[in-house]
N, CA, C and O of each residue as an XYZ file, in Angstrom:
556
protein
N     -18.554      0.354      1.095
C     -17.308     -0.387      1.144
C     -16.961     -0.652      2.604
O     -17.120      0.221      3.456
N     -16.495     -1.843      2.880
C     -16.092     -2.189      4.234
C     -14.771     -1.523      4.571
O     -14.181     -0.854      3.723
N     -14.300     -1.698      5.800
C     -13.069     -1.068      6.242
C     -11.855     -1.542      5.470
O     -11.765     -2.700      5.063
N     -10.927     -0.626      5.278
C      -9.690     -0.907      4.564
C      -8.512     -0.460      5.408
O      -8.619      0.475      6.202
N      -7.379     -1.142      5.227
C      -6.161     -0.868      5.989
C      -5.004     -0.724      5.003
O      -4.918     -1.454      4.015
N      -4.121      0.226      5.288
C      -2.911      0.403      4.484
C      -1.742      0.665      5.416
O      -1.853      1.452      6.356
N      -0.627      0.009      5.155
C       0.630      0.267      5.855
C       1.542      0.961      4.846
O       1.787      0.435      3.761
N       2.038      2.136      5.204
C       2.859      2.902      4.264
C       3.942      3.660      5.004
O       3.934      3.748      6.232
N       4.876      4.209      4.236
C       5.951      5.001      4.832
C       5.368      6.207      5.560
O       4.354      6.772      5.148
N       6.021      6.583      6.636
C       5.569      7.741      7.411
C       5.908      9.046      6.703
O       5.260     10.067      6.931
N       6.913      9.013      5.855
C       7.327     10.216      5.113
C       7.296      9.898      3.622
O       7.515      8.753      3.228
N       7.028     10.895      2.801
C       7.013     10.638      1.359
C       8.422     10.387      0.826
O       9.415     10.850      1.388
N       8.477      9.642     -0.273
C       9.757      9.433     -0.937
C      10.077     10.639     -1.822
O       9.358     11.638     -1.800
N      11.136     10.545     -2.586
C      11.562     11.699     -3.400
C      10.563     12.053     -4.495
O      10.653     13.124     -5.095
N       9.605     11.154     -4.761
C       8.560     11.427     -5.756
C       7.288     11.963     -5.107
O       6.287     12.200     -5.783
N       7.340     12.153     -3.783
C       6.174     12.654     -3.068
C       5.143     11.590     -2.744
O       4.028     11.917     -2.339
N       5.495     10.323     -2.913
C       4.576      9.217     -2.636
C       4.948      8.537     -1.329
O       6.067      8.675     -0.835
N       3.995      7.805     -0.782
C       4.193      7.025      0.441
C       4.150      5.545      0.066
O       3.067      4.964      0.001
N       5.307      4.924     -0.182
C       5.303      3.515     -0.571
C       4.660      2.639      0.498
O       4.701      2.940      1.690
N       4.061      1.539      0.028
C       3.436      0.585      0.932
C       4.451     -0.354      1.557
O       5.645     -0.297      1.265
N       3.947     -1.217      2.424
C       4.781     -2.102      3.230
C       5.689     -2.985      2.371
O       6.869     -3.138      2.688
N       5.163     -3.566      1.296
C       5.985     -4.463      0.485
C       7.049     -3.689     -0.286
O       8.186     -4.148     -0.403
N       6.693     -2.532     -0.806
C       7.676     -1.702     -1.509
C       8.782     -1.256     -0.558
O       9.948     -1.196     -0.948
N       8.426     -0.944      0.679
C       9.439     -0.532      1.654
C      10.406     -1.673      1.953
O      11.620     -1.473      1.972
N       9.869     -2.868      2.184
C      10.727     -4.019      2.482
C      11.625     -4.338      1.290
O      12.825     -4.563      1.452
N      11.043     -4.355      0.101
C      11.842     -4.635     -1.092
C      12.854     -3.522     -1.357
O      13.937     -3.781     -1.881
N      12.509     -2.297     -1.002
C      13.445     -1.186     -1.141
C      14.660     -1.342     -0.244
O      15.780     -1.030     -0.648
N      14.439     -1.825      0.976
C      15.572     -2.104      1.870
C      16.514     -3.117      1.225
O      17.732     -2.944      1.224
N      15.925     -4.170      0.679
C      16.729     -5.198      0.013
C      17.467     -4.615     -1.182
O      18.673     -4.812     -1.324
N      16.747     -3.898     -2.045
C      17.346     -3.364     -3.270
C      18.464     -2.366     -2.986
O      19.399     -2.232     -3.776
N      18.365     -1.664     -1.856
C      19.396     -0.694     -1.480
C      20.574     -1.355     -0.768
O      21.541     -0.683     -0.409
N      20.495     -2.673     -0.564
C      21.585     -3.395      0.080
C      21.646     -3.224      1.584
O      22.704     -3.412      2.184
N      20.525     -2.869      2.208
C      20.516     -2.622      3.647
C      20.146     -3.839      4.490
O      20.147     -3.756      5.719
N      19.831     -4.964      3.855
C      19.419     -6.139      4.619
C      20.559     -7.137      4.736
O      21.279     -7.382      3.767
N      20.725     -7.715      5.926
C      21.693     -8.808      6.052
C      21.167    -10.040      5.305
O      19.985    -10.124      4.973
N      22.051    -10.969      5.056
C      21.720    -12.153      4.260
C      20.471    -12.875      4.768
O      19.605    -13.239      3.973
N      20.369    -13.084      6.078
C      19.213    -13.811      6.626
C      17.901    -13.106      6.299
O      16.905    -13.760      5.989
N      17.896    -11.786      6.367
C      16.678    -11.035      6.033
C      16.378    -11.092      4.532
O      15.215    -11.127      4.133
N      17.414    -11.100      3.712
C      17.210    -11.217      2.262
C      16.559    -12.563      1.944
O      15.627    -12.639      1.144
N      17.060    -13.620      2.578
C      16.491    -14.957      2.363
C      15.045    -14.988      2.842
O      14.166    -15.472      2.130
N      14.791    -14.470      4.054
C      13.417    -14.443      4.575
C      12.504    -13.674      3.623
O      11.408    -14.140      3.313
N      12.939    -12.507      3.157
C      12.106    -11.677      2.295
C      11.800    -12.388      0.978
O      10.670    -12.338      0.492
N      12.792    -13.042      0.407
C      12.562    -13.776     -0.843
C      11.491    -14.853     -0.633
O      10.597    -15.014     -1.464
N      11.585    -15.586      0.475
C      10.613    -16.647      0.761
C       9.238    -16.069      1.088
O       8.222    -16.600      0.640
N       9.199    -14.993      1.860
C       7.923    -14.361      2.215
C       7.243    -13.790      0.975
O       6.031    -13.928      0.813
N       8.013    -13.154      0.105
C       7.444    -12.619     -1.138
C       6.899    -13.745     -2.018
O       5.850    -13.592     -2.645
N       7.607    -14.870     -2.065
C       7.137    -16.009     -2.867
C       5.819    -16.548     -2.314
O       4.913    -16.880     -3.078
N       5.710    -16.635     -0.985
C       4.444    -17.090     -0.373
C       3.316    -16.115     -0.686
O       2.204    -16.535     -1.006
N       3.594    -14.825     -0.597
C       2.567    -13.811     -0.875
C       2.127    -13.875     -2.336
O       0.936    -13.782     -2.634
N       3.086    -14.035     -3.241
C       2.764    -14.115     -4.668
C       1.913    -15.344     -4.966
O       1.007    -15.290     -5.798
N       2.204    -16.446     -4.291
C       1.433    -17.673     -4.505
C       0.029    -17.573     -3.916
O      -0.908    -18.176     -4.439
N      -0.120    -16.818     -2.835
C      -1.398    -16.782     -2.116
C      -2.352    -15.694     -2.589
O      -3.567    -15.846     -2.463
N      -1.825    -14.598     -3.132
C      -2.664    -13.438     -3.449
C      -2.428    -12.958     -4.877
O      -1.322    -13.050     -5.410
N      -3.483    -12.450     -5.472
C      -3.416    -11.935     -6.843
C      -2.647    -10.618     -6.870
O      -2.876     -9.735     -6.043
N      -1.735    -10.497     -7.827
C      -1.101     -9.211     -8.114
C      -2.103     -8.447     -8.972
O      -2.408     -8.883    -10.082
N      -2.624     -7.319     -8.489
C      -3.649     -6.596     -9.247
C      -3.260     -6.301    -10.692
O      -4.126     -6.265    -11.565
N      -1.978     -6.091    -10.956
C      -1.567     -5.743    -12.322
C      -1.688     -6.922    -13.285
O      -1.647     -6.724    -14.500
N      -1.836     -8.148    -12.768
C      -2.041     -9.293    -13.658
C      -3.487     -9.374    -14.130
O      -3.774    -10.042    -15.123
N      -4.393     -8.708    -13.437
C      -5.815     -8.705    -13.792
C      -6.205     -7.385    -14.454
O      -6.937     -7.365    -15.443
N      -5.710     -6.298    -13.900
C      -5.989     -4.948    -14.414
C      -4.647     -4.254    -14.624
O      -4.211     -3.488    -13.765
N      -3.983     -4.511    -15.758
C      -2.621     -4.015    -15.964
C      -2.431     -2.517    -15.769
O      -1.334     -2.074    -15.429
N      -3.479     -1.733    -15.979
C      -3.329     -0.281    -15.853
C      -3.825      0.268    -14.515
O      -3.991      1.479    -14.375
N      -4.061     -0.595    -13.536
C      -4.648     -0.115    -12.270
C      -3.752      0.881    -11.534
O      -4.247      1.676    -10.736
N      -2.447      0.851    -11.790
C      -1.527      1.818    -11.179
C      -1.000      2.832    -12.200
O      -0.089      3.598    -11.885
N      -1.545      2.852    -13.393
C      -1.041      3.725    -14.450
C      -0.983      5.171    -13.954
O      -2.002      5.719    -13.534
N       0.205      5.796    -13.998
C       0.343      7.140    -13.428
C      -0.415      8.231    -14.179
O      -0.688      9.291    -13.615
N      -0.755      7.989    -15.434
C      -1.528      8.976    -16.194
C      -3.023      8.768    -15.964
O      -3.749      9.715    -15.661
N      -3.475      7.529    -16.109
C      -4.900      7.228    -15.927
C      -5.329      7.284    -14.466
O      -6.433      7.723    -14.144
N      -4.432      6.829    -13.585
C      -4.775      6.687    -12.168
C      -3.654      7.238    -11.283
O      -3.015      6.479    -10.554
N      -3.412      8.540    -11.341
C      -2.285      9.117    -10.590
C      -2.415      8.882     -9.086
O      -3.452      9.151     -8.480
N      -1.339      8.376     -8.511
C      -1.308      8.165     -7.067
C      -2.043      6.935     -6.590
O      -2.231      6.769     -5.385
N      -2.470      6.054     -7.503
C      -3.189      4.845     -7.086
C      -2.356      4.070     -6.075
O      -1.139      3.949     -6.209
N      -3.032      3.554     -5.071
C      -2.351      2.796     -4.020
C      -3.217      1.644     -3.555
O      -4.441      1.676     -3.689
N      -2.573      0.630     -3.009
C      -3.262     -0.580     -2.569
C      -3.690     -0.472     -1.111
O      -3.003      0.114     -0.273
N      -4.847     -1.056     -0.843
C      -5.401     -1.161      0.508
C      -5.800     -2.610      0.739
O      -6.254     -3.291     -0.182
N      -5.631     -3.082      1.973
C      -6.091     -4.419      2.336
C      -7.478     -4.299      2.944
O      -7.764     -3.340      3.662
N      -8.332     -5.259      2.663
C      -9.630     -5.284      3.333
C      -9.398     -5.683      4.791
O      -8.653     -6.621      5.073
N     -10.034     -4.973      5.704
C      -9.874     -5.271      7.130
C     -10.349     -6.682      7.453
O      -9.913     -7.271      8.442
N     -11.226     -7.222      6.636
C     -11.729     -8.585      6.843
C     -10.724     -9.650      6.408
O     -10.911    -10.826      6.722
N      -9.672     -9.274      5.699
C      -8.660    -10.219      5.212
C      -7.597    -10.421      6.287
O      -6.434    -10.062      6.107
N      -8.017    -11.001      7.403
C      -7.119    -11.140      8.555
C      -5.854    -11.909      8.206
O      -4.778    -11.569      8.699
N      -5.953    -12.935      7.371
C      -4.780    -13.718      6.984
C      -3.754    -12.843      6.272
O      -2.550    -13.030      6.449
N      -4.213    -11.904      5.480
C      -3.303    -10.996      4.775
C      -2.691     -9.986      5.745
O      -1.499     -9.687      5.666
N      -3.499     -9.470      6.648
C      -2.978     -8.523      7.642
C      -1.946     -9.202      8.540
O      -0.921     -8.607      8.871
N      -2.217    -10.445      8.933
C      -1.248    -11.184      9.751
C       0.042    -11.436      8.976
O       1.129    -11.416      9.554
N      -0.074    -11.673      7.678
C       1.110    -11.885      6.854
C       1.994    -10.636      6.824
O       3.207    -10.739      6.636
N       1.393     -9.463      7.007
C       2.151     -8.203      6.986
C       2.982     -7.994      8.251
O       3.968     -7.257      8.226
N       2.601     -8.628      9.343
C       3.282     -8.359     10.618
C       4.788     -8.559     10.558
O       5.519     -7.687     11.027
N       5.300     -9.668     10.003
C       6.760     -9.790      9.943
C       7.417     -8.761      9.024
O       8.554     -8.356      9.264
N       6.718     -8.337      7.984
C       7.243     -7.261      7.134
C       7.380     -5.975      7.953
O       8.389     -5.275      7.862
N       6.358     -5.675      8.748
C       6.405     -4.468      9.586
C       7.504     -4.577     10.635
O       8.169     -3.589     10.947
N       7.698     -5.782     11.182
C       8.783     -5.999     12.148
C      10.140     -5.775     11.482
O      11.050     -5.219     12.097
N      10.277     -6.205     10.234
C      11.513     -5.971      9.480
C      11.771     -4.472      9.346
O      12.892     -4.007      9.556
N      10.731     -3.721      8.997
C      10.884     -2.266      8.882
C      11.298     -1.664     10.217
O      12.173     -0.800     10.264
N      10.676     -2.114     11.299
C      11.030     -1.613     12.636
C      12.495     -1.891     12.958
O      13.203     -1.009     13.444
N      12.954     -3.117     12.689
C      14.345     -3.486     12.992
C      15.342     -2.616     12.241
O      16.457     -2.391     12.710
N      14.938     -2.133     11.081
C      15.851     -1.343     10.257
C      15.548      0.147     10.307
O      16.054      0.915      9.489
N      14.723      0.557     11.265
C      14.480      1.976     11.497
C      13.687      2.680     10.414
O      13.824      3.891     10.237
N      12.856      1.943      9.683
C      12.017      2.547      8.643
C      10.674      2.914      9.268
O       9.910      2.039      9.676
N      10.397      4.199      9.338
C       9.147      4.665      9.950
C       7.974      4.376      9.015
O       8.027      4.669      7.821
N       6.921      3.800      9.577
C       5.724      3.480      8.803
C       4.498      3.865      9.621
O       4.583      4.097     10.827
N       3.370      3.927      8.946
C       2.126      4.227      9.647
C       1.009      3.365      9.075
O       1.072      2.879      7.946
N      -0.015      3.197      9.905
C      -1.195      2.434      9.517
C      -2.333      3.409      9.265
O      -2.622      4.268     10.097
N      -2.973      3.272      8.117
C      -4.131      4.090      7.771
C      -5.354      3.190      7.681
O      -5.253      2.028      7.288
N      -6.502      3.731      8.044
C      -7.774      3.005      7.924
C      -8.805      3.933      7.302
O      -8.851      5.126      7.605
N      -9.632      3.368      6.427
C     -10.689      4.151      5.791
C     -11.758      3.218      5.249
O     -11.536      2.014      5.116
N     -12.891      3.768      4.945
C     -13.911      3.048      4.179
C     -14.132      3.747      2.839
O     -14.934      3.293      2.022
N     -13.419      4.850      2.616
C     -13.544      5.620      1.371
C     -12.150      5.924      0.815
O     -11.642      7.031      0.997
N     -11.528      4.952      0.138
C     -10.153      5.142     -0.330
C     -10.012      6.019     -1.561
O      -8.905      6.446     -1.890
N     -11.111      6.294     -2.246
C     -11.045      7.078     -3.478
C     -11.685      6.326     -4.625
O     -12.560      5.482     -4.427
N     -11.234      6.646     -5.833
C     -11.780      6.009     -7.039
C     -11.120      4.645     -7.232
O      -9.902      4.554     -7.382
N     -11.924      3.593     -7.228
C     -11.429      2.221     -7.298
C     -10.968      1.897     -8.723
O     -11.690      2.134     -9.691
N      -9.749      1.350     -8.832
C      -9.241      0.906    -10.129
C      -9.141     -0.614    -10.199
O      -9.033     -1.181    -11.286
N      -9.178     -1.277     -9.040
C      -9.141     -2.741     -8.965
C      -9.650     -3.134     -7.593
O      -9.407     -2.436     -6.609
N     -10.369     -4.273     -7.527
C     -10.711     -4.836     -6.223
C     -10.960     -6.320     -6.347
O     -11.437     -6.810     -7.371
N     -10.626     -7.028     -5.277
C     -10.952     -8.440     -5.159
C     -11.356     -8.697     -3.711
O     -11.665     -7.755     -2.982
N     -11.356     -9.946     -3.290
C     -11.873    -10.258     -1.957
C     -10.950     -9.840     -0.816
O     -11.385     -9.819      0.336
N      -9.681     -9.504     -1.100
C      -8.759     -9.133     -0.021
C      -8.119     -7.762     -0.176
O      -7.503     -7.262      0.765
N      -8.253     -7.143     -1.346
C      -7.544     -5.882     -1.573
C      -8.288     -4.977     -2.541
O      -9.149     -5.408     -3.309
N      -7.918     -3.706     -2.469
C      -8.488     -2.673     -3.325
C      -7.334     -1.779     -3.766
O      -6.445     -1.475     -2.970
N      -7.342     -1.360     -5.021
C      -6.422     -0.327     -5.497
C      -7.286      0.879     -5.821
O      -8.285      0.765     -6.532
N      -6.899      2.034     -5.298
C      -7.722      3.229     -5.480
C      -6.856      4.468     -5.649
O      -5.754      4.567     -5.110
N      -7.395      5.406     -6.415
C      -6.787      6.727     -6.564
C      -7.365      7.587     -5.450
O      -8.584      7.731     -5.363
N      -6.521      8.162     -4.596
C      -7.053      8.942     -3.474
C      -7.831     10.167     -3.937
O      -7.632     10.683     -5.037
N      -8.712     10.607     -3.068
C      -9.479     11.819     -3.340
C      -8.520     12.994     -3.516
O      -7.528     13.102     -2.796
N      -8.817     13.869     -4.471
C      -7.978     15.040     -4.732
C      -8.724     16.291     -4.297
O      -9.824     16.566     -4.778
N      -8.142     17.026     -3.410
C      -8.738     18.274     -2.949
C      -8.533     19.318     -4.037
O      -7.442     19.342     -4.606
N      -9.467     20.169     -4.371
C     -10.778     20.358     -3.759
C     -11.908     19.591     -4.442
O     -13.041     19.607     -3.961
N     -11.616     18.923     -5.552
C     -12.685     18.265     -6.310
C     -13.476     17.257     -5.480
O     -14.675     17.084     -5.699
N     -12.826     16.597     -4.540
C     -13.493     15.563     -3.761
C     -13.845     16.003     -2.348
O     -14.247     15.174     -1.532
N     -13.705     17.280     -2.042
C     -14.022     17.775     -0.713
C     -15.505     17.545     -0.462
O     -16.328     17.990     -1.261
N     -15.880     16.855      0.637
C     -17.269     16.443      0.822
C     -18.209     17.528      1.343
O     -19.414     17.294      1.425
N     -17.703     18.688      1.692
C     -18.541     19.730      2.278
C     -18.677     20.909      1.323
O     -17.784     21.197      0.526
N     -19.797     21.569      1.423
C     -19.996     22.774      0.619
C     -18.990     23.830      1.054
O     -18.694     23.976      2.240
N     -18.478     24.554      0.087
C     -17.537     25.627      0.421
C     -18.252     26.962      0.290
O     -19.200     27.105     -0.482
N     -17.791     27.913      1.039
C     -18.378     29.249      1.027
C     -17.356     30.223      0.476
O     -16.177     30.143      0.821
N     -17.788     31.140     -0.374
C     -16.837     32.140     -0.872
C     -16.315     32.981      0.288
O     -17.045     33.292      1.230
N     -15.053     33.337      0.199
C     -14.484     34.156      1.277
C     -15.068     35.565      1.226
O     -15.438     36.073      0.168
N     -15.136     36.170      2.396
C     -15.742     37.515      2.510
C     -14.816     38.587      2.038
O     -15.170     39.765      2.067
């Protein structure tokens, strides 16, 4: 698998998850923390994103299913520069409103539940089942 990029919250939410960039931006709006101009921008930006990119749940409805695929999360392909560039204003919005986020990169996101040419949805590796090294019994 080629390189993957994810933008997510720096701290977990009350469910112990790290929401991605779009969930964070929409969460600001839903909580009433955005001024009118940002709400308008977000509505238009979300519409452009929806028109340009496939929503994985429209192709694989259960790709985020919490029972089948606990903790599944979306990653952007590093080669999808147009998608990564589209994220920049979303990240700037988070910065303006003091929402801490971080960028993750990997080539091994976990068990794939959906993929297309610009994105992957994967269930992260669960320790210890996915630990890549042999373990030794303690002395």
